[in-house]
Coordinates of C-alpha atoms in Angstrom, one line a residue:
M4 CA 201.1 47.8 96.8
K5 CA 203.8 48.3 99.6
V6 CA 204.1 51.4 101.5
V7 CA 207.2 52.1 103.6
I8 CA 206.9 54.6 106.4
V9 CA 210.4 55.8 108.0
G10 CA 209.5 56.9 111.6
G11 CA 206.6 54.9 113.8
I12 CA 205.9 57.5 116.7
A13 CA 203.0 60.2 115.9
G14 CA 202.4 60.7 112.4
G15 CA 203.9 57.8 110.9
L16 CA 201.9 55.3 112.8
T17 CA 198.9 57.2 112.3
C18 CA 199.4 57.1 108.7
A19 CA 200.1 53.2 109.0
S20 CA 197.0 52.5 111.2
N21 CA 194.5 54.4 108.7
I22 CA 196.1 52.7 105.5
K23 CA 195.3 49.1 107.0
R24 CA 192.0 50.3 108.3
M25 CA 191.1 51.4 104.7
N26 CA 192.9 48.7 102.9
K27 CA 193.9 45.7 104.7
E28 CA 195.7 44.2 101.7
I29 CA 198.2 47.0 101.4
D30 CA 201.5 45.9 102.8
V31 CA 202.6 48.6 105.1
V32 CA 206.2 48.5 106.7
V33 CA 207.3 51.2 109.7
F34 CA 210.8 51.7 110.2
E35 CA 211.2 53.2 113.7
K36 CA 215.2 53.5 114.4
G37 CA 214.2 53.5 118.4
K38 CA 213.4 51.0 120.7
D39 CA 209.9 52.7 121.7
V40 CA 206.5 52.1 120.2
S41 CA 204.8 55.4 119.4
Y42 CA 204.3 57.5 122.7
G43 CA 202.8 60.6 123.7
A44 CA 206.3 63.1 124.0
C45 CA 203.9 65.9 125.6
G46 CA 203.4 63.7 128.8
M47 CA 207.3 63.1 129.2
P48 CA 207.4 66.0 131.8
Y49 CA 204.7 65.0 133.9
N50 CA 205.9 61.2 133.8
L51 CA 208.9 62.9 136.1
I52 CA 206.1 63.4 138.8
D53 CA 206.6 59.8 139.7
L54 CA 210.0 58.6 139.5
D55 CA 208.9 55.0 139.8
R56 CA 206.2 55.2 137.1
P57 CA 207.5 53.4 134.0
V58 CA 208.1 55.5 131.1
E59 CA 206.2 52.8 129.0
K60 CA 203.0 54.4 130.5
L61 CA 203.5 57.1 127.7
Y62 CA 202.8 54.7 125.1
A63 CA 200.0 55.1 122.7
L64 CA 199.5 51.3 121.9
S65 CA 201.4 48.5 122.6
F66 CA 203.6 46.6 120.2
D67 CA 201.1 43.6 120.0
E68 CA 198.4 45.7 119.3
I69 CA 199.9 47.6 116.3
V70 CA 201.4 44.2 115.0
K71 CA 198.7 41.6 115.7
N72 CA 195.6 43.6 115.8
R73 CA 196.5 46.1 113.1
G74 CA 198.3 44.1 110.9
I75 CA 201.3 46.5 110.8
D76 CA 204.7 45.3 109.9
Y77 CA 206.4 47.6 112.7
R78 CA 210.0 47.1 113.1
L79 CA 211.8 48.8 116.0
N80 CA 215.4 49.4 116.1
H81 CA 215.8 49.8 112.6
E82 CA 217.2 52.9 110.9
V83 CA 217.0 53.9 107.7
I84 CA 220.5 55.2 106.4
E85 CA 220.0 55.9 102.8
A86 CA 217.0 56.4 100.7
D87 CA 216.7 56.2 96.9
L88 CA 213.7 58.2 96.0
K89 CA 214.4 57.5 92.0
E90 CA 215.0 53.8 92.3
K91 CA 212.4 53.5 95.3
Y92 CA 214.3 51.8 98.1
V93 CA 215.8 52.6 101.4
K94 CA 218.9 51.1 103.2
V95 CA 218.1 49.8 106.8
R96 CA 220.5 48.9 109.4
N97 CA 219.8 46.7 112.6
E98 CA 221.7 44.9 114.8
D99 CA 222.2 42.0 112.2
G100 CA 223.7 44.4 109.6
E101 CA 222.2 46.4 106.5
F102 CA 219.5 45.5 103.9
I103 CA 217.6 47.0 101.2
E104 CA 214.0 47.7 101.0
N105 CA 212.1 48.4 97.9
Y106 CA 208.5 50.2 98.2
D107 CA 206.2 51.7 96.0
I108 CA 205.0 54.5 98.0
L109 CA 207.4 56.2 100.6
V110 CA 206.3 58.1 103.8
I111 CA 208.8 60.5 105.7
A112 CA 207.8 60.6 109.0
T113 CA 211.1 61.1 110.7
G114 CA 210.2 64.1 113.1
A115 CA 212.6 66.3 114.8
R116 CA 215.8 66.0 116.5
A117 CA 217.0 68.0 119.8
N118 CA 219.6 70.8 118.7
R119 CA 222.6 69.6 120.6
I120 CA 225.1 72.0 122.2
S121 CA 228.4 70.0 122.0
I122 CA 230.0 71.2 125.4
F123 CA 227.0 69.3 127.2
N124 CA 227.7 66.4 125.1
D125 CA 229.0 62.9 126.8
Q126 CA 228.8 64.6 130.4
K127 CA 227.6 62.8 132.8
D128 CA 225.6 65.2 134.6
S129 CA 223.9 66.6 131.5
F130 CA 220.9 65.4 129.5
Y131 CA 218.5 66.3 126.5
F132 CA 214.9 65.8 126.9
K133 CA 213.3 64.8 123.7
T134 CA 213.1 61.0 123.8
L135 CA 211.8 58.3 126.1
D136 CA 215.3 57.2 126.4
D137 CA 216.3 61.0 127.4
L138 CA 213.8 60.8 129.9
R139 CA 214.7 57.2 131.3
R140 CA 218.0 58.7 131.7
V141 CA 217.0 61.8 133.7
K142 CA 214.9 59.7 136.0
D143 CA 217.6 57.4 136.7
F144 CA 220.1 60.0 137.6
I145 CA 217.6 61.9 140.0
K146 CA 216.9 58.3 141.6
N147 CA 220.8 57.4 141.8
N148 CA 222.3 60.7 142.7
K149 CA 221.6 63.4 145.4
V150 CA 220.3 66.1 143.0
N151 CA 219.1 69.4 144.9
K152 CA 219.9 71.8 142.1
V153 CA 219.2 71.6 138.8
C154 CA 219.9 74.0 135.8
L155 CA 217.7 73.8 132.7
I156 CA 219.2 75.1 129.5
G157 CA 216.6 77.0 127.3
A158 CA 213.4 78.2 128.3
G159 CA 210.6 76.9 125.9
Y160 CA 207.4 75.1 126.6
V161 CA 209.6 71.6 127.7
N162 CA 211.7 73.0 130.1
L163 CA 209.0 75.3 131.7
E164 CA 206.7 72.3 132.4
V165 CA 210.1 70.7 133.9
A166 CA 210.7 73.2 136.1
E167 CA 207.5 73.4 137.6
V168 CA 207.7 69.4 138.5
L169 CA 211.3 70.1 139.7
R170 CA 210.1 72.7 141.8
E171 CA 207.1 70.7 143.2
Q172 CA 209.6 67.8 144.3
G173 CA 211.4 70.8 146.3
K174 CA 214.6 71.0 144.3
E175 CA 216.2 74.5 143.5
V176 CA 215.7 75.2 139.8
F177 CA 217.2 78.1 137.5
I178 CA 217.0 78.5 133.9
L179 CA 219.5 79.8 131.5
E180 CA 217.9 81.3 128.5
K181 CA 220.2 82.6 125.4
M182 CA 217.7 85.2 124.4
D183 CA 216.5 88.3 125.6
K184 CA 213.2 86.9 126.5
I185 CA 211.2 84.1 126.7
L186 CA 208.1 82.6 124.8
P187 CA 208.7 84.9 121.9
Q188 CA 205.5 84.2 120.1
F189 CA 203.7 86.0 123.1
C190 CA 203.1 89.4 123.9
D191 CA 204.5 91.7 126.9
E192 CA 201.3 91.1 128.9
I193 CA 201.2 87.5 128.7
R194 CA 205.0 87.1 129.2
E195 CA 205.4 89.6 132.1
K196 CA 202.8 87.4 134.3
V197 CA 205.0 84.3 133.4
Y198 CA 207.9 86.0 134.7
K199 CA 205.9 87.0 137.7
K200 CA 205.1 83.3 138.4
L201 CA 208.3 81.6 138.0
N202 CA 209.8 84.5 140.0
E203 CA 206.7 83.8 142.8
K204 CA 207.4 80.0 142.6
G205 CA 211.3 80.5 143.2
V206 CA 212.3 79.6 139.6
Q207 CA 215.2 81.8 139.0
L208 CA 215.6 83.1 135.1
Y209 CA 218.8 84.4 133.5
L210 CA 218.2 85.9 129.8
N211 CA 221.0 86.7 127.6
V212 CA 223.2 83.9 128.6
D213 CA 226.1 82.8 126.5
I214 CA 227.3 79.7 127.8
T215 CA 230.9 79.3 127.3
E216 CA 232.4 76.3 129.0
K217 CA 231.0 73.0 131.0
D218 CA 232.8 71.1 133.7
V219 CA 231.2 68.5 136.0
G220 CA 228.8 70.4 137.9
K221 CA 229.2 73.9 137.0
V222 CA 229.0 76.2 133.4
K223 CA 230.8 79.3 132.8
T224 CA 228.9 81.9 131.3
N225 CA 228.9 85.6 130.1
I226 CA 227.1 86.5 133.4
G227 CA 229.2 84.4 135.9
D228 CA 229.5 80.5 136.9
F229 CA 226.4 78.7 137.7
K230 CA 226.9 75.3 139.7
A231 CA 224.1 72.6 139.9
D232 CA 223.9 68.9 140.3
M233 CA 222.3 68.2 136.8
F234 CA 222.0 70.2 133.8
I235 CA 219.0 69.3 131.2
V236 CA 219.2 71.1 127.7
S237 CA 215.8 71.6 125.6
A238 CA 217.2 74.1 122.8
G239 CA 214.8 73.6 120.1
V240 CA 214.5 71.0 117.4
T241 CA 215.6 70.4 113.6
P242 CA 213.8 68.4 111.5
N243 CA 215.1 65.0 110.4
S244 CA 215.3 65.7 106.9
D245 CA 218.7 65.2 106.0
L246 CA 218.2 62.0 103.9
F247 CA 215.6 62.8 101.7
D248 CA 216.2 64.5 98.5
V249 CA 212.8 66.7 98.2
D250 CA 212.1 70.1 98.1
K251 CA 212.8 72.2 101.9
G252 CA 212.2 75.2 103.4
V253 CA 212.8 77.0 106.6
K254 CA 215.0 75.1 109.1
G255 CA 215.1 72.4 106.5
A256 CA 211.6 71.0 107.1
I257 CA 210.0 69.4 104.1
I258 CA 207.7 71.4 102.0
T259 CA 204.2 69.2 100.9
D260 CA 201.4 70.2 99.1
R261 CA 197.8 69.9 100.7
Y262 CA 197.7 66.2 100.2
M263 CA 201.1 65.7 102.2
Q264 CA 202.8 64.8 98.9
T265 CA 206.5 66.3 98.9
S266 CA 208.1 67.6 95.4
Q267 CA 209.0 63.8 94.5
K268 CA 205.6 61.9 93.5
G269 CA 205.0 59.2 95.3
V270 CA 206.5 60.3 98.4
Y271 CA 204.7 61.8 101.2
A272 CA 205.8 63.6 104.6
V273 CA 204.2 64.0 107.7
G274 CA 205.1 65.4 111.4
D275 CA 207.4 67.3 112.6
V276 CA 209.8 67.0 109.8
T277 CA 207.5 69.1 107.6
L278 CA 206.4 72.3 107.0
V279 CA 202.5 72.8 108.0
Y280 CA 199.7 74.8 106.0
N281 CA 198.7 77.6 107.8
R282 CA 195.2 78.4 106.7
I283 CA 195.2 82.1 108.3
I284 CA 198.1 83.5 106.0
D285 CA 197.5 80.9 103.0
D286 CA 201.3 79.5 103.3
N287 CA 203.2 77.2 105.1
V288 CA 205.1 77.7 108.9
Y289 CA 207.2 75.4 110.9
F290 CA 204.9 74.8 113.9
P291 CA 205.6 71.2 115.0
L292 CA 203.2 69.8 117.3
G293 CA 201.9 66.2 117.7
T294 CA 198.0 66.7 117.0
T295 CA 199.3 68.2 113.6
A296 CA 201.3 65.2 113.0
N297 CA 198.3 63.1 113.6
K298 CA 196.1 64.8 111.5
Q299 CA 198.4 64.9 108.5
G300 CA 199.0 61.2 109.0
R301 CA 195.3 60.5 108.7
V302 CA 195.5 62.5 105.5
A303 CA 198.4 61.1 104.0
A304 CA 197.0 57.7 104.6
Y305 CA 193.6 58.8 102.9
N306 CA 195.4 60.1 99.6
I307 CA 197.9 56.7 99.5
V308 CA 194.4 54.5 99.6
H309 CA 192.2 56.6 97.4
G310 CA 194.3 58.7 95.4
N311 CA 195.1 62.5 96.2
K312 CA 191.3 63.7 97.2
M313 CA 191.8 64.7 100.9
K314 CA 193.4 68.2 101.6
F315 CA 195.2 68.8 104.8
Y316 CA 192.6 71.3 106.6
G317 CA 195.5 73.4 107.8
I318 CA 196.4 74.9 111.5
V319 CA 195.8 78.1 113.2
Q320 CA 198.8 77.6 115.6
T321 CA 196.7 76.6 118.8
A322 CA 199.1 75.6 121.7
T323 CA 199.0 75.7 125.5
F324 CA 201.1 74.5 128.4
K325 CA 200.5 74.7 132.0
L326 CA 202.8 76.8 134.5
F327 CA 202.3 76.0 138.3
E328 CA 198.4 77.5 138.5
Y329 CA 198.6 79.1 135.3
T330 CA 197.6 77.6 132.0
V331 CA 199.1 79.7 129.1
A332 CA 197.5 79.5 125.7
T333 CA 198.1 80.7 122.2
T334 CA 196.1 80.6 118.8
G335 CA 196.3 82.4 115.6
L336 CA 198.9 84.7 114.7
S337 CA 201.5 86.6 116.7
E338 CA 202.5 90.0 116.9
F339 CA 205.7 89.2 115.3
Q340 CA 203.9 87.3 112.5
M341 CA 201.7 90.2 112.0
D342 CA 204.2 92.8 111.8
E343 CA 206.3 90.8 109.1
L344 CA 203.3 90.4 107.0
G345 CA 202.5 94.3 107.3
I346 CA 198.9 93.3 108.9
D347 CA 197.2 96.5 110.3
Y348 CA 195.6 94.9 113.3
E349 CA 193.9 96.2 116.6
K350 CA 194.9 94.6 120.1
T351 CA 192.7 94.2 122.8
V352 CA 193.5 92.9 126.4
V353 CA 191.4 92.4 129.4
T354 CA 191.7 90.7 132.7
T355 CA 188.7 89.4 134.5
R356 CA 187.3 86.8 136.8
T357 CA 186.7 83.4 135.1
R358 CA 183.7 82.3 137.1
G359 CA 180.3 83.7 138.6
A360 CA 179.0 83.6 141.9
Y361 CA 180.5 80.5 142.8
P362 CA 183.7 79.5 145.0
G363 CA 187.0 78.7 143.5
G364 CA 187.8 80.2 139.7
G365 CA 190.2 83.0 139.6
K366 CA 191.4 85.7 137.0
M367 CA 192.9 85.5 133.5
T368 CA 194.1 87.9 131.0
V369 CA 192.8 87.8 127.6
V370 CA 194.4 89.2 124.4
I371 CA 192.6 89.3 121.1
Y372 CA 193.9 90.7 117.9
H373 CA 191.5 91.6 114.6
D374 CA 192.2 92.8 111.5
K375 CA 191.6 96.7 111.4
D376 CA 190.1 96.8 108.0
D377 CA 188.1 93.5 107.5
R378 CA 187.5 93.2 111.3
K379 CA 188.5 89.3 111.2
I380 CA 190.0 87.8 114.4
L381 CA 193.8 87.0 113.9
G382 CA 194.7 85.8 116.9
S383 CA 194.5 85.4 120.7
Q384 CA 196.7 84.9 123.8
M385 CA 195.8 83.8 127.3
V386 CA 197.1 83.5 130.7
G387 CA 195.6 82.6 134.2
E388 CA 193.7 80.3 136.4
D389 CA 190.8 77.6 136.0
V390 CA 189.9 77.0 132.6
V391 CA 192.1 78.6 130.1
A392 CA 192.6 75.8 127.3
K393 CA 188.9 75.4 126.6
R394 CA 188.4 79.2 125.9
V395 CA 191.5 79.5 123.6
D396 CA 189.8 76.7 121.6
I397 CA 186.6 78.9 121.3
I398 CA 188.6 81.3 119.8
A399 CA 191.0 79.0 117.7
T400 CA 187.4 77.9 116.1
A401 CA 186.5 81.4 115.3
I402 CA 189.5 82.1 113.4
S403 CA 189.3 78.8 111.5
N404 CA 185.5 80.1 110.3
K405 CA 187.2 83.8 109.6
M406 CA 184.7 85.4 112.1
T407 CA 184.7 89.0 112.5
I408 CA 185.5 90.3 115.9
D409 CA 181.9 91.9 115.8
D410 CA 180.3 88.8 115.2
F411 CA 182.2 87.0 117.8
A412 CA 181.3 89.1 120.6
W413 CA 177.7 88.1 120.5
L414 CA 178.2 84.5 120.6
D415 CA 175.8 82.6 122.8
L416 CA 178.3 80.7 125.2
S417 CA 177.1 78.9 128.3
Y418 CA 176.6 80.5 131.5
S419 CA 176.6 79.0 134.9
P420 CA 178.0 80.3 138.3
P421 CA 180.4 77.2 138.4
F422 CA 181.7 77.6 135.0
A423 CA 181.9 81.4 133.8
P424 CA 180.7 84.6 134.7
V425 CA 177.5 86.1 132.6
W426 CA 179.9 87.4 130.1
D427 CA 182.6 85.2 129.5
P428 CA 186.2 86.5 129.6
V429 CA 186.7 85.9 125.9
L430 CA 183.3 87.9 125.4
V431 CA 184.5 90.5 127.6
C432 CA 187.6 91.2 125.5
A433 CA 185.6 91.2 122.1
Q434 CA 183.1 93.5 123.7
K435 CA 185.9 95.9 124.7
A436 CA 187.3 95.6 121.2
I437 CA 184.1 96.6 119.2
K438 CA 183.5 99.4 121.5
K439 CA 186.9 101.1 120.2

């Protein structure tokens, strides 16, 4: 059997590796249109900290490990330009020309591409920030030019992380955001703390901005002109699904079943090109993350080798990012989703300390949502200092196991002054919820 995988970064390489681990006799060919092997894209903002640190340090595996040790036919600089899902072949372009590759099973792992804003294209001082080549260009420009002032277009997770790194390097940073608020999946209590932190650190944020023109060193907008030495655009992503004639949903993301199979038999899809099963609402959502892509790749591999027997467990929408001294985290449904679904929910908010009688630590704000009828926990958001990310993981686990707020409030969590107060912040919030 021959399996062709289109895309070799997160989900694609995970799928390939697991197929070969379970059955070495299966021929696995991976076509990756870029020149870089699988890498951790989430580490890109932090690779900027050291301008001399090679971007290749973000590689998850070396080329030799993939090809020689894992036995994968991994072909870089190979772009799939056509896919005939009925005749079971793909047309591939490389530096030598074009050729046809037949397959028995196809895996679509093409990821998502950065949304492009045409007025920034081909501008020598403007950059996107999605691939390792983007990172190379950004680092080279900063190293070889006098960069004191940076304009970030878009205020998503990536640009907020980039803003921190550039401010720590002493650069003046400002963000232009098209929407009337940032972090739309977060509630006002969390968002306000992010606004205050950005202001405290000297990162200027402008909302409701429509950019009308771009000249070298300047943009024109509906609220005035802004000058900068460089511009970094991170304005969301779009699934790379155009080549494939399969059922698609929101944003053109590919719809799969729980076995990761598409509407076309023998064609699987994993990663940021797909919708993903949300176990809270028993439906698919678009929530692109590398962790999800890797899990989907493992599930698809098992089903390719053993037949469709393993279901993808699903996600509960857990994500986190760092912003200076803060960690910002979320899991479960957002207020927008619950309102849209007509869920009658209770919201509880507390701000409390993260440790006991021990130096260090800080304060954190915890928000927990639970269903008013069956009292199951639906979601949580957090922001603060010290250990926040692992606390959101506790609630992600509770949501995955359909715990009620009443059960959760009495969990036997660890206590020691260096790590937590007697009542952990998540338990303080849950106790307040049941007192209502």
